[in-house]
mmCIF file of C-alpha atoms in Angstrom:
data_model
loop_
_atom_site.group_PDB
_atom_site.id
_atom_site.type_symbol
_atom_site.label_atom_id
_atom_site.label_comp_id
_atom_site.label_asym_id
_atom_site.label_seq_id
_atom_site.Cartn_x
_atom_site.Cartn_y
_atom_site.Cartn_z
ATOM 1 C CA MET A 1 0.012 0.039 0.086
ATOM 2 C CA ARG A 2 1.318 3.356 -0.936
ATOM 3 C CA GLY A 3 1.744 5.928 1.846
ATOM 4 C CA PRO A 4 1.108 9.815 1.364
ATOM 5 C CA GLY A 5 5.004 10.182 1.329
ATOM 6 C CA ARG A 6 5.729 7.740 -1.332
ATOM 7 C CA TRP A 7 2.840 9.127 -3.472
ATOM 8 C CA TRP A 8 4.348 12.839 -3.046
ATOM 9 C CA ARG A 9 7.913 11.555 -3.780
ATOM 10 C CA GLY A 10 6.625 9.688 -6.846
ATOM 11 C CA LYS A 11 5.417 12.880 -8.594
ATOM 12 C CA THR A 12 7.643 14.977 -10.884
ATOM 13 C CA THR A 13 8.700 18.530 -9.770
ATOM 14 C CA PRO A 14 6.069 20.190 -12.128
ATOM 15 C CA ALA A 15 3.375 17.738 -11.053
ATOM 16 C CA LYS A 16 4.208 18.733 -7.332
ATOM 17 C CA VAL A 17 3.949 22.448 -8.193
ATOM 18 C CA GLU A 18 0.523 21.869 -9.861
ATOM 19 C CA THR A 19 -0.635 19.718 -6.940
ATOM 20 C CA TYR A 20 0.482 22.546 -4.421
ATOM 21 C CA THR A 21 -1.249 25.204 -6.571
ATOM 22 C CA ARG A 22 -4.471 23.388 -6.723
ATOM 23 C CA ALA A 23 -4.527 22.664 -2.875
ATOM 24 C CA SER A 24 -3.694 26.238 -2.165
ATOM 25 C CA PHE A 25 -6.756 27.630 -3.925
ATOM 26 C CA HIS A 26 -9.012 24.813 -2.908
ATOM 27 C CA LEU A 27 -8.062 25.886 0.545
ATOM 28 C CA PHE A 28 -9.242 29.281 0.028
ATOM 29 C CA ALA A 29 -12.806 27.696 -0.683
ATOM 30 C CA VAL A 30 -12.572 25.764 2.488
ATOM 31 C CA MET A 31 -11.596 28.705 4.476
ATOM 32 C CA GLU A 32 -14.340 30.773 3.223
ATOM 33 C CA PHE A 33 -16.995 28.086 4.185
ATOM 34 C CA CYS A 34 -15.381 27.555 7.689
ATOM 35 C CA SER A 35 -14.569 31.232 8.635
ATOM 36 C CA VAL A 36 -17.730 32.997 7.558
ATOM 37 C CA GLY A 37 -20.269 30.389 6.467
ATOM 38 C CA ILE A 38 -20.372 28.263 9.717
ATOM 39 C CA THR A 39 -19.641 31.302 12.133
ATOM 40 C CA SER A 40 -22.604 33.257 10.601
ATOM 41 C CA ALA A 41 -25.253 30.785 11.316
ATOM 42 C CA VAL A 42 -25.678 31.334 15.031
ATOM 43 C CA PRO A 43 -25.586 35.156 15.123
ATOM 44 C CA LEU A 44 -28.175 35.511 12.290
ATOM 45 C CA GLY A 45 -30.494 32.950 13.562
ATOM 46 C CA PRO A 46 -31.784 29.539 12.491
ATOM 47 C CA ARG A 47 -33.532 30.579 9.371
ATOM 48 C CA LEU A 48 -31.486 33.439 8.207
ATOM 49 C CA GLY A 49 -28.299 31.922 9.392
ATOM 50 C CA GLY A 50 -29.084 28.512 7.560
ATOM 51 C CA ALA A 51 -29.815 30.501 4.403
ATOM 52 C CA VAL A 52 -26.493 32.341 4.604
ATOM 53 C CA LEU A 53 -24.673 29.127 5.338
ATOM 54 C CA LEU A 54 -26.217 27.407 2.224
ATOM 55 C CA MET A 55 -25.289 30.464 -0.077
ATOM 56 C CA VAL A 56 -21.782 30.501 1.303
ATOM 57 C CA GLY A 57 -21.613 26.669 0.687
ATOM 58 C CA VAL A 58 -22.731 27.081 -2.757
ATOM 59 C CA HIS A 59 -20.241 29.778 -3.360
ATOM 60 C CA ALA A 60 -17.322 27.807 -2.043
ATOM 61 C CA ALA A 61 -18.298 24.722 -4.074
ATOM 62 C CA VAL A 62 -18.368 26.958 -7.273
ATOM 63 C CA CYS A 63 -14.988 28.326 -6.342
ATOM 64 C CA PHE A 64 -13.638 24.709 -5.715
ATOM 65 C CA ALA A 65 -14.847 23.554 -9.176
ATOM 66 C CA THR A 66 -13.568 26.812 -10.906
ATOM 67 C CA VAL A 67 -9.913 26.182 -9.453
ATOM 68 C CA SER A 68 -9.927 22.625 -10.899
ATOM 69 C CA ARG A 69 -11.132 23.645 -14.404
ATOM 70 C CA ALA A 70 -9.090 26.844 -14.410
ATOM 71 C CA VAL A 71 -5.802 24.870 -13.653
ATOM 72 C CA ASP A 72 -6.682 22.316 -16.276
ATOM 73 C CA TRP A 73 -7.296 25.125 -18.741
ATOM 74 C CA THR A 74 -4.101 26.662 -17.835
ATOM 75 C CA ARG A 75 -2.298 23.387 -18.702
ATOM 76 C CA GLY A 76 -4.230 23.009 -22.023
ATOM 77 C CA ARG A 77 -6.245 20.013 -20.801
ATOM 78 C CA ARG A 78 -9.753 21.610 -20.983
ATOM 79 C CA PRO A 79 -11.368 24.521 -22.646
ATOM 80 C CA GLN A 80 -11.510 27.860 -20.760
ATOM 81 C CA PRO A 81 -14.398 27.512 -18.226
ATOM 82 C CA VAL A 82 -16.137 30.693 -19.378
ATOM 83 C CA GLY A 83 -19.514 29.591 -18.117
ATOM 84 C CA LEU A 84 -18.125 28.583 -14.725
ATOM 85 C CA LEU A 85 -16.378 32.013 -14.441
ATOM 86 C CA TRP A 86 -19.543 33.900 -15.012
ATOM 87 C CA THR A 87 -21.399 31.732 -12.740
ATOM 88 C CA LEU A 88 -18.897 32.319 -9.863
ATOM 89 C CA ALA A 89 -19.025 36.099 -10.744
ATOM 90 C CA ALA A 90 -23.025 36.042 -10.467
ATOM 91 C CA VAL A 91 -22.907 33.966 -7.234
ATOM 92 C CA THR A 92 -20.287 36.399 -5.705
ATOM 93 C CA ALA A 93 -22.315 39.472 -6.638
ATOM 94 C CA VAL A 94 -25.650 38.047 -5.387
ATOM 95 C CA LEU A 95 -24.196 36.876 -2.126
ATOM 96 C CA SER A 96 -22.349 40.128 -1.443
ATOM 97 C CA VAL A 97 -25.341 42.042 -2.154
ATOM 98 C CA ALA A 98 -27.405 39.818 0.199
ATOM 99 C CA ALA A 99 -24.807 40.147 2.867
ATOM 100 C CA LEU A 100 -24.821 43.952 2.708
ATOM 101 C CA GLY A 101 -28.632 44.035 2.714
ATOM 102 C CA ILE A 102 -28.513 41.848 5.795
ATOM 103 C CA ALA A 103 -26.138 44.174 7.529
ATOM 104 C CA GLU A 104 -28.198 47.193 6.751
ATOM 105 C CA HIS A 105 -31.772 45.924 7.267
ATOM 106 C CA GLY A 106 -31.197 42.669 9.016
ATOM 107 C CA PRO A 107 -32.098 41.593 12.633
ATOM 108 C CA GLY A 108 -29.615 44.171 13.848
ATOM 109 C CA GLY A 109 -27.076 43.633 16.704
ATOM 110 C CA ASP A 110 -23.342 43.831 16.674
ATOM 111 C CA SER A 111 -22.742 40.001 16.258
ATOM 112 C CA ALA A 112 -25.326 39.867 13.253
ATOM 113 C CA ASP A 113 -23.863 42.939 11.610
ATOM 114 C CA THR A 114 -20.183 41.426 12.076
ATOM 115 C CA ALA A 115 -21.350 38.091 10.492
ATOM 116 C CA ALA A 116 -22.865 39.754 7.491
ATOM 117 C CA GLY A 117 -20.021 42.056 7.100
ATOM 118 C CA GLY A 118 -17.539 39.107 7.187
ATOM 119 C CA VAL A 119 -19.589 37.237 4.524
ATOM 120 C CA PHE A 120 -19.614 40.443 2.518
ATOM 121 C CA GLY A 121 -15.933 41.010 2.613
ATOM 122 C CA VAL A 122 -14.567 37.341 2.333
ATOM 123 C CA VAL A 123 -16.832 36.574 -0.752
ATOM 124 C CA LEU A 124 -15.758 39.895 -2.469
ATOM 125 C CA ILE A 125 -12.001 38.941 -1.841
ATOM 126 C CA PHE A 126 -11.892 35.274 -2.711
ATOM 127 C CA GLY A 127 -14.365 35.336 -5.665
ATOM 128 C CA PRO A 128 -12.351 37.882 -7.955
ATOM 129 C CA GLY A 129 -9.040 36.238 -6.809
ATOM 130 C CA ILE A 130 -10.187 32.787 -8.032
ATOM 131 C CA ILE A 131 -11.858 34.086 -11.145
ATOM 132 C CA ALA A 132 -8.311 35.618 -12.184
ATOM 133 C CA LEU A 133 -7.135 31.851 -12.317
ATOM 134 C CA GLY A 134 -9.331 31.328 -15.509
ATOM 135 C CA VAL A 135 -8.225 34.716 -17.186
ATOM 136 C CA ARG A 136 -5.049 34.872 -19.360
ATOM 137 C CA ASP A 137 -4.551 38.618 -19.563
ATOM 138 C CA ARG A 138 -3.191 40.025 -16.133
ATOM 139 C CA ARG A 139 -4.612 43.406 -16.627
ATOM 140 C CA ARG A 140 -8.032 41.919 -17.179
ATOM 141 C CA ALA A 141 -7.472 39.749 -13.932
ATOM 142 C CA PHE A 142 -6.667 42.948 -11.952
ATOM 143 C CA GLY A 143 -9.593 44.809 -13.610
ATOM 144 C CA ILE A 144 -11.960 41.993 -12.360
ATOM 145 C CA ALA A 145 -10.790 42.711 -8.803
ATOM 146 C CA GLY A 146 -11.021 46.566 -9.335
ATOM 147 C CA GLY A 147 -14.649 46.099 -10.734
ATOM 148 C CA PHE A 148 -15.890 44.164 -7.758
ATOM 149 C CA ALA A 149 -14.350 46.776 -5.442
ATOM 150 C CA LEU A 150 -16.170 49.588 -7.458
ATOM 151 C CA GLY A 151 -19.350 47.698 -7.310
ATOM 152 C CA ALA A 152 -18.933 47.049 -3.585
ATOM 153 C CA GLY A 153 -18.725 50.869 -3.087
ATOM 154 C CA ILE A 154 -21.841 51.673 -5.177
ATOM 155 C CA VAL A 155 -23.819 49.083 -3.556
ATOM 156 C CA ALA A 156 -22.901 50.226 -0.087
ATOM 157 C CA LEU A 157 -23.877 53.814 -1.186
ATOM 158 C CA ALA A 158 -27.279 52.430 -2.478
ATOM 159 C CA PHE A 159 -28.028 50.878 0.899
ATOM 160 C CA GLY A 160 -27.560 54.285 2.646
ATOM 161 C CA ALA A 161 -23.923 53.875 3.889
ATOM 162 C CA PRO A 162 -21.916 57.191 4.338
ATOM 163 C CA ALA A 163 -19.621 58.046 1.371
ATOM 164 C CA GLN A 164 -16.542 57.568 3.543
ATOM 165 C CA ALA A 165 -17.708 54.251 4.676
ATOM 166 C CA ALA A 166 -18.385 53.139 1.125
ATOM 167 C CA LEU A 167 -14.941 54.376 0.087
ATOM 168 C CA VAL A 168 -13.224 52.431 2.719
ATOM 169 C CA THR A 169 -15.273 49.295 1.899
ATOM 170 C CA ALA A 170 -14.131 49.687 -1.800
ATOM 171 C CA VAL A 171 -10.489 50.035 -0.702
ATOM 172 C CA ILE A 172 -10.595 47.179 1.515
ATOM 173 C CA VAL A 173 -12.253 44.797 -1.216
ATOM 174 C CA LEU A 174 -9.692 46.233 -3.807
ATOM 175 C CA ALA A 175 -6.760 45.435 -1.564
ATOM 176 C CA GLY A 176 -7.980 41.961 -0.574
ATOM 177 C CA GLY A 177 -9.165 40.907 -4.033
ATOM 178 C CA GLY A 178 -6.238 42.472 -5.798
ATOM 179 C CA PHE A 179 -3.842 40.388 -3.556
ATOM 180 C CA ILE A 180 -5.651 37.163 -4.374
ATOM 181 C CA ALA A 181 -5.751 38.042 -8.023
ATOM 182 C CA PHE A 182 -1.960 38.839 -7.915
ATOM 183 C CA THR A 183 -1.423 35.425 -6.120
ATOM 184 C CA ALA A 184 -3.331 33.585 -8.812
ATOM 185 C CA VAL A 185 -1.553 35.331 -11.791
ATOM 186 C CA PHE A 186 1.733 34.568 -10.146
ATOM 187 C CA SER A 187 0.776 30.990 -9.349
ATOM 188 C CA VAL A 188 -0.332 30.383 -12.910
ATOM 189 C CA TRP A 189 3.089 31.967 -14.233
ATOM 190 C CA LEU A 190 5.031 29.884 -11.893
ATOM 191 C CA LEU A 191 3.196 26.672 -12.931
ATOM 192 C CA ASN A 192 3.842 27.214 -16.559
ATOM 193 C CA ALA A 193 7.440 28.295 -15.954
ATOM 194 C CA VAL A 194 8.205 25.022 -14.109
ATOM 195 C CA TYR A 195 6.568 22.991 -16.799
ATOM 196 C CA GLU A 196 8.615 24.707 -19.584
ATOM 197 C CA LEU A 197 11.805 24.196 -17.693
ATOM 198 C CA ASP A 198 10.954 20.489 -17.235
ATOM 199 C CA GLU A 199 10.297 20.145 -20.998
ATOM 200 C CA ALA A 200 13.524 22.039 -21.770
ATOM 201 C CA ARG A 201 15.367 19.543 -19.543
ATOM 202 C CA GLU A 202 13.904 16.699 -21.381
ATOM 203 C CA THR A 203 14.744 18.267 -24.699
ATOM 204 C CA ARG A 204 18.390 18.689 -23.691
ATOM 205 C CA THR A 205 18.453 14.992 -22.699
ATOM 206 C CA ARG A 206 17.011 13.902 -25.969
ATOM 207 C CA LEU A 207 19.636 15.934 -27.776
ATOM 208 C CA ALA A 208 22.455 14.456 -25.797
ATOM 209 C CA VAL A 209 21.076 10.866 -26.872
ATOM 210 C CA ALA A 210 20.665 12.078 -30.527
ATOM 211 C CA GLU A 211 24.221 13.529 -30.553
ATOM 212 C CA GLU A 212 25.725 10.153 -29.491
ATOM 213 C CA ARG A 213 23.700 8.324 -32.131
ATOM 214 C CA LEU A 214 25.070 10.847 -34.813
ATOM 215 C CA ARG A 215 28.592 10.227 -33.468
ATOM 216 C CA PHE A 216 27.987 6.389 -33.938
ATOM 217 C CA GLY A 217 26.558 7.052 -37.356
ATOM 218 C CA ARG A 218 29.446 9.201 -38.421
ATOM 219 C CA ASP A 219 31.979 6.654 -37.278
ATOM 220 C CA LEU A 220 30.121 3.917 -39.243
ATOM 221 C CA HIS A 221 29.776 6.087 -42.299
ATOM 222 C CA ASP A 222 33.605 6.915 -42.221
ATOM 223 C CA VAL A 223 34.492 3.190 -41.832
ATOM 224 C CA MET A 224 32.224 1.806 -44.410
ATOM 225 C CA GLY A 225 31.809 4.713 -47.046
ATOM 226 C CA ARG A 226 35.181 4.313 -48.699
ATOM 227 C CA ASN A 227 35.197 0.510 -48.614
ATOM 228 C CA LEU A 228 31.802 0.134 -50.098
ATOM 229 C CA ALA A 229 32.588 2.521 -52.920
ATOM 230 C CA VAL A 230 35.656 0.418 -53.824
ATOM 231 C CA ILE A 231 33.791 -2.756 -53.478
ATOM 232 C CA ALA A 232 31.169 -1.396 -55.862
ATOM 233 C CA LEU A 233 33.671 -0.307 -58.524
ATOM 234 C CA LYS A 234 35.713 -3.532 -58.277
ATOM 235 C CA SER A 235 32.543 -5.608 -58.500
ATOM 236 C CA GLU A 236 31.407 -3.768 -61.580
ATOM 237 C CA LEU A 237 34.944 -4.101 -63.083
ATOM 238 C CA ALA A 238 34.966 -7.990 -62.327
ATOM 239 C CA ALA A 239 31.550 -8.227 -63.894
ATOM 240 C CA GLN A 240 32.667 -6.577 -67.068
ATOM 241 C CA LEU A 241 35.892 -8.797 -67.226
ATOM 242 C CA ALA A 242 33.902 -11.882 -66.650
ATOM 243 C CA GLN A 243 31.606 -11.006 -69.580
ATOM 244 C CA ARG A 244 34.624 -10.743 -71.775
ATOM 245 C CA GLY A 245 36.069 -13.924 -70.503
ATOM 246 C CA ARG A 246 39.180 -12.228 -68.945
ATOM 247 C CA PRO A 247 41.116 -14.015 -66.253
ATOM 248 C CA GLU A 248 41.649 -10.874 -64.371
ATOM 249 C CA ALA A 249 38.026 -11.004 -63.172
ATOM 250 C CA VAL A 250 39.129 -13.539 -60.526
ATOM 251 C CA ALA A 251 41.744 -11.261 -59.068
ATOM 252 C CA GLN A 252 39.277 -8.524 -58.810
ATOM 253 C CA MET A 253 36.756 -10.742 -56.977
ATOM 254 C CA VAL A 254 39.404 -11.898 -54.563
ATOM 255 C CA GLU A 255 40.093 -8.142 -53.864
ATOM 256 C CA VAL A 256 36.371 -7.674 -53.345
ATOM 257 C CA GLN A 257 36.478 -10.435 -50.929
ATOM 258 C CA ARG A 258 39.287 -9.076 -49.029
ATOM 259 C CA LEU A 259 37.626 -5.654 -48.861
ATOM 260 C CA ALA A 260 34.465 -7.077 -47.586
ATOM 261 C CA GLN A 261 36.264 -9.097 -44.948
ATOM 262 C CA GLU A 262 38.201 -5.837 -43.915
ATOM 263 C CA SER A 263 35.041 -4.062 -43.741
ATOM 264 C CA GLN A 264 33.464 -6.678 -41.508
ATOM 265 C CA ARG A 265 36.453 -6.320 -39.065
ATOM 266 C CA GLU A 266 36.243 -2.540 -39.042
ATOM 267 C CA VAL A 267 32.458 -2.693 -38.358
ATOM 268 C CA ARG A 268 33.096 -5.044 -35.498
ATOM 269 C CA GLU A 269 35.557 -2.836 -33.993
ATOM 270 C CA VAL A 270 33.362 0.238 -34.255
ATOM 271 C CA VAL A 271 30.461 -1.730 -32.582
ATOM 272 C CA ARG A 272 32.768 -3.235 -29.990
ATOM 273 C CA GLY A 273 34.028 0.262 -29.215
ATOM 274 C CA TYR A 274 30.359 1.442 -28.875
ATOM 275 C CA ARG A 275 29.477 -1.644 -26.715
ATOM 276 C CA GLU A 276 32.458 -1.714 -24.448
ATOM 277 C CA ALA A 277 32.235 0.995 -21.874
ATOM 278 C CA ASP A 278 35.336 2.973 -21.160
ATOM 279 C CA LEU A 279 35.195 4.127 -17.478
ATOM 280 C CA ALA A 280 36.758 7.601 -17.871
ATOM 281 C CA ALA A 281 34.558 8.138 -20.962
ATOM 282 C CA GLU A 282 31.566 6.918 -19.180
ATOM 283 C CA LEU A 283 32.178 9.004 -16.046
ATOM 284 C CA ALA A 284 32.515 12.096 -18.263
ATOM 285 C CA GLY A 285 29.449 11.113 -20.264
ATOM 286 C CA ALA A 286 27.377 10.391 -17.123
ATOM 287 C CA GLN A 287 28.240 13.945 -15.749
ATOM 288 C CA GLY A 288 27.278 15.664 -19.148
ATOM 289 C CA VAL A 289 24.107 13.757 -19.730
ATOM 290 C CA LEU A 290 22.892 14.409 -15.914
ATOM 291 C CA ALA A 291 23.725 17.994 -16.106
ATOM 292 C CA ALA A 292 21.903 18.400 -19.298
ATOM 293 C CA ALA A 293 18.816 16.921 -17.310
ATOM 294 C CA GLY A 294 19.197 19.670 -14.618
ATOM 295 C CA ILE A 295 20.954 17.270 -12.214
ATOM 296 C CA ASP A 296 23.926 18.477 -10.239
ATOM 297 C CA CYS A 297 26.382 15.721 -10.677
ATOM 298 C CA THR A 298 29.770 15.573 -8.861
ATOM 299 C CA VAL A 299 32.370 12.980 -9.910
ATOM 300 C CA SER A 300 35.298 12.447 -7.654
ATOM 301 C CA GLY A 301 38.155 9.991 -8.017
ATOM 302 C CA ARG A 302 40.648 8.754 -10.718
ATOM 303 C CA THR A 303 41.167 5.507 -12.565
ATOM 304 C CA PRO A 304 43.937 3.556 -10.863
ATOM 305 C CA ALA A 305 47.003 2.911 -12.797
ATOM 306 C CA GLY A 306 47.325 -0.534 -14.383
ATOM 307 C CA LEU A 307 43.419 -1.236 -13.910
ATOM 308 C CA PRO A 308 42.643 -4.123 -16.276
ATOM 309 C CA ALA A 309 40.612 -3.376 -19.325
ATOM 310 C CA GLY A 310 37.785 -5.780 -18.270
ATOM 311 C CA VAL A 311 37.384 -4.213 -14.907
ATOM 312 C CA GLN A 312 37.265 -0.773 -16.530
ATOM 313 C CA SER A 313 34.679 -1.852 -19.011
ATOM 314 C CA ALA A 314 32.526 -3.476 -16.275
ATOM 315 C CA LEU A 315 32.701 -0.348 -13.991
ATOM 316 C CA GLY A 316 31.861 1.705 -17.050
ATOM 317 C CA TRP A 317 28.715 -0.363 -17.588
ATOM 318 C CA VAL A 318 27.889 0.466 -13.821
ATOM 319 C CA VAL A 319 28.232 4.086 -14.382
ATOM 320 C CA ARG A 320 26.084 3.874 -17.570
ATOM 321 C CA GLU A 321 23.237 1.876 -15.916
ATOM 322 C CA ALA A 322 23.393 4.060 -12.730
ATOM 323 C CA ALA A 323 22.966 7.307 -14.813
ATOM 324 C CA THR A 324 20.131 5.804 -16.802
ATOM 325 C CA ASN A 325 18.359 4.933 -13.505
ATOM 326 C CA VAL A 326 18.877 8.329 -12.162
ATOM 327 C CA LEU A 327 17.233 9.779 -15.343
ATOM 328 C CA ARG A 328 14.502 7.318 -15.745
ATOM 329 C CA HIS A 329 13.375 7.026 -12.022
ATOM 330 C CA GLY A 330 12.863 9.385 -9.235
ATOM 331 C CA ASP A 331 13.207 13.126 -9.232
ATOM 332 C CA ALA A 332 16.843 13.514 -8.372
ATOM 333 C CA ARG A 333 18.445 17.048 -7.928
ATOM 334 C CA ARG A 334 21.941 15.836 -7.016
ATOM 335 C CA CYS A 335 24.154 12.898 -7.886
ATOM 336 C CA VAL A 336 27.542 11.996 -6.473
ATOM 337 C CA VAL A 337 29.747 9.460 -8.206
ATOM 338 C CA GLN A 338 32.901 8.260 -6.161
ATOM 339 C CA LEU A 339 35.777 5.938 -7.439
ATOM 340 C CA GLN A 340 38.107 4.717 -4.648
ATOM 341 C CA VAL A 341 40.631 1.842 -4.037
ATOM 342 C CA ARG A 342 40.171 0.195 -0.570
ATOM 343 C CA GLU A 343 42.176 -2.777 0.589
ATOM 344 C CA GLY A 344 42.801 -4.159 -2.912
ATOM 345 C CA ARG A 345 39.317 -3.535 -4.236
ATOM 346 C CA VAL A 346 38.209 -0.810 -6.593
ATOM 347 C CA VAL A 347 34.966 0.622 -5.332
ATOM 348 C CA LEU A 348 32.502 2.766 -7.488
ATOM 349 C CA SER A 349 29.590 4.428 -5.629
ATOM 350 C CA VAL A 350 26.726 6.309 -7.325
ATOM 351 C CA GLU A 351 24.478 8.130 -4.928
ATOM 352 C CA ASN A 352 21.421 10.276 -5.659
ATOM 353 C CA ASP A 353 18.554 12.019 -3.744
ATOM 354 C CA GLY A 354 15.751 11.143 -6.217
ATOM 355 C CA VAL A 355 14.652 7.610 -4.717
ATOM 356 C CA THR A 356 11.078 6.639 -5.147
ATOM 357 C CA GLY A 357 11.506 2.911 -4.603
ATOM 358 C CA THR A 358 11.099 2.266 -8.379
ATOM 359 C CA GLU A 359 14.764 2.022 -9.451
ATOM 360 C CA SER A 360 15.440 -0.797 -11.785
ATOM 361 C CA GLY A 361 16.004 -3.913 -9.696
ATOM 362 C CA ALA A 362 16.011 -1.820 -6.599
ATOM 363 C CA PRO A 363 14.808 -3.484 -3.348
ATOM 364 C CA GLY A 364 11.216 -2.387 -2.681
ATOM 365 C CA ALA A 365 10.478 -1.348 -6.089
ATOM 366 C CA SER A 366 6.900 -1.680 -7.146
ATOM 367 C CA GLY A 367 6.192 -4.116 -9.753
ATOM 368 C CA PRO A 368 8.451 -6.780 -11.200
ATOM 369 C CA PRO A 369 12.195 -6.165 -10.755
ATOM 370 C CA GLY A 370 14.127 -4.782 -13.649
ATOM 371 C CA THR A 371 16.843 -6.650 -15.572
ATOM 372 C CA GLY A 372 19.451 -3.755 -15.719
ATOM 373 C CA LEU A 373 20.968 -4.578 -12.112
ATOM 374 C CA ALA A 374 20.845 -8.194 -12.631
ATOM 375 C CA GLY A 375 22.909 -8.064 -15.703
ATOM 376 C CA LEU A 376 25.332 -5.932 -13.914
ATOM 377 C CA ARG A 377 25.565 -8.375 -11.005
ATOM 378 C CA GLU A 378 26.379 -11.226 -13.672
ATOM 379 C CA ARG A 379 28.938 -9.232 -15.400
ATOM 380 C CA LEU A 380 30.620 -8.302 -12.003
ATOM 381 C CA ALA A 381 30.559 -11.785 -10.752
ATOM 382 C CA LYS A 382 32.707 -12.953 -13.622
ATOM 383 C CA LEU A 383 35.295 -10.539 -12.207
ATOM 384 C CA ASP A 384 34.909 -11.520 -8.541
ATOM 385 C CA GLY A 385 33.081 -8.426 -7.925
ATOM 386 C CA THR A 386 29.714 -7.491 -6.112
ATOM 387 C CA LEU A 387 26.877 -5.050 -6.658
ATOM 388 C CA GLU A 388 24.619 -3.513 -4.023
ATOM 389 C CA ALA A 389 21.782 -1.226 -4.612
ATOM 390 C CA GLY A 390 19.131 0.268 -2.342
ATOM 391 C CA PRO A 391 18.073 3.271 -0.077
ATOM 392 C CA VAL A 392 20.840 4.489 2.311
ATOM 393 C CA GLY A 393 18.780 7.190 4.023
ATOM 394 C CA LYS A 394 15.907 9.567 3.730
ATOM 395 C CA GLY A 395 15.451 9.985 0.093
ATOM 396 C CA LEU A 396 18.814 8.641 -0.865
ATOM 397 C CA PHE A 397 19.666 5.822 -2.993
ATOM 398 C CA ARG A 398 22.984 4.315 -3.615
ATOM 399 C CA LEU A 399 24.432 1.858 -6.269
ATOM 400 C CA GLN A 400 27.865 0.454 -5.183
ATOM 401 C CA ALA A 401 30.094 -1.859 -7.058
ATOM 402 C CA GLN A 402 33.329 -3.612 -5.882
ATOM 403 C CA ILE A 403 35.813 -5.634 -7.906
ATOM 404 C CA ALA A 404 38.930 -7.295 -6.491
ATOM 405 C CA LEU A 405 42.127 -5.860 -8.105
ATOM 406 C CA PRO A 406 45.092 -8.159 -9.182
ATOM 407 C CA SER A 407 47.969 -7.686 -6.811
ATOM 408 C CA ALA A 408 49.948 -6.293 -9.500
ATOM 409 C CA ALA A 409 47.383 -3.782 -10.501
ATOM 410 C CA ALA A 410 46.652 -2.220 -7.277
ATOM 411 C CA PRO A 411 48.763 0.976 -6.853
ATOM 412 C CA ALA A 412 50.583 1.276 -3.731
ATOM 413 C CA GLY A 413 49.315 4.046 -1.412
ATOM 414 C CA SER A 414 46.525 5.090 -3.523
ATOM 415 C CA ALA A 415 43.841 3.979 -1.017
ATOM 416 C CA ALA A 416 45.619 6.447 1.521
ATOM 417 C CA ARG A 417 45.700 9.368 -0.884
ATOM 418 C CA ALA A 418 42.824 11.706 -1.435
ATOM 419 C CA VAL A 419 41.061 11.246 -4.596
ATOM 420 C CA ASP A 420 41.352 13.888 -7.330
ATOM 421 C CA GLU A 421 38.343 15.860 -8.457
ATOM 422 C CA VAL A 422 37.249 14.895 -11.934
ATOM 423 C CA GLY A 423 35.216 17.483 -13.672
ATOM 424 C CA GLY A 424 33.253 18.146 -10.528
#
């Protein structure tokens, strides 16, 4: 069963900001109902208080629905809720006029007047502010708050309030409604900015992958282009010689066979170089890809002198798989890669702060375990190595690989020296 903490950590940063925005404005509706709806029922009496409570509840429900629809519209998931915005404006106007009428011509008494005035002020502050969520133009959003403030002053004058009192009422409504409208406009801007930054980060990651594919394509083209052109020419020449019955055709076909075999060998070398992970290159590549994805990656350590090629390749695969997991799972902001030599064993540790329990093959991951870490364990086992992966603290996940070094390859004193910083 997923707890609230895991549900929250499983969200991306933009999704967290969106959830926070929705919850904040939904809370305004709840605060309105609890602060003036419920508290007005007793001072205004059973019948009148019950009617006001019902009206405030309807206004809060319309505010609640408007927040959800407006945020969805902001993200392009639904059309603009024009009808709902007009409904909220109408309910706000009717409830505020009713509250002002109760204050001026109601049952009287300080408690009743205070309750009616509270309904009047809170409704006129929260209503325009929430309407601003569904308006794209900022000036129009603040104009709505100003319009309600002007209307509040005019209605107050119409009910017989002194001019000074009506002016104070309009200023209070303008200040409160303008503040909530500003909060709405800023929240929408922040939400869109976070989504755009996340899309830019994903684009940079895809560009890094595309660049690597282009590099492989260029290498393959450089290797095969010339040989294939020569094979085509010699095959054409051999065909012409064979048609004429010339014995030189055999020599040309032998040369074609040699070029084909040479091309096969060169292609294998290119593919082998692409598949075999070089530790230094993988460390630099992981740091570059994670940085492109907006993750602060620090790489510390150095490749020990005389480290066997097989060990370097295996550790390179560990770095590649760890970087892939950081990108695919969780919501990491920081990643630390350390390479050390301890008691004749080379230790590679990759730690990030984006653990969600869904890393490939990680303990506690939801669903079937991935095959990435299982494949790494098999690869390391052939070199007398081990791999450990799992949470190591609150929100931290560590992937650690250890491989025993041959005695001749273990550099003397390297375990006691501080590691050098590599591009960190």
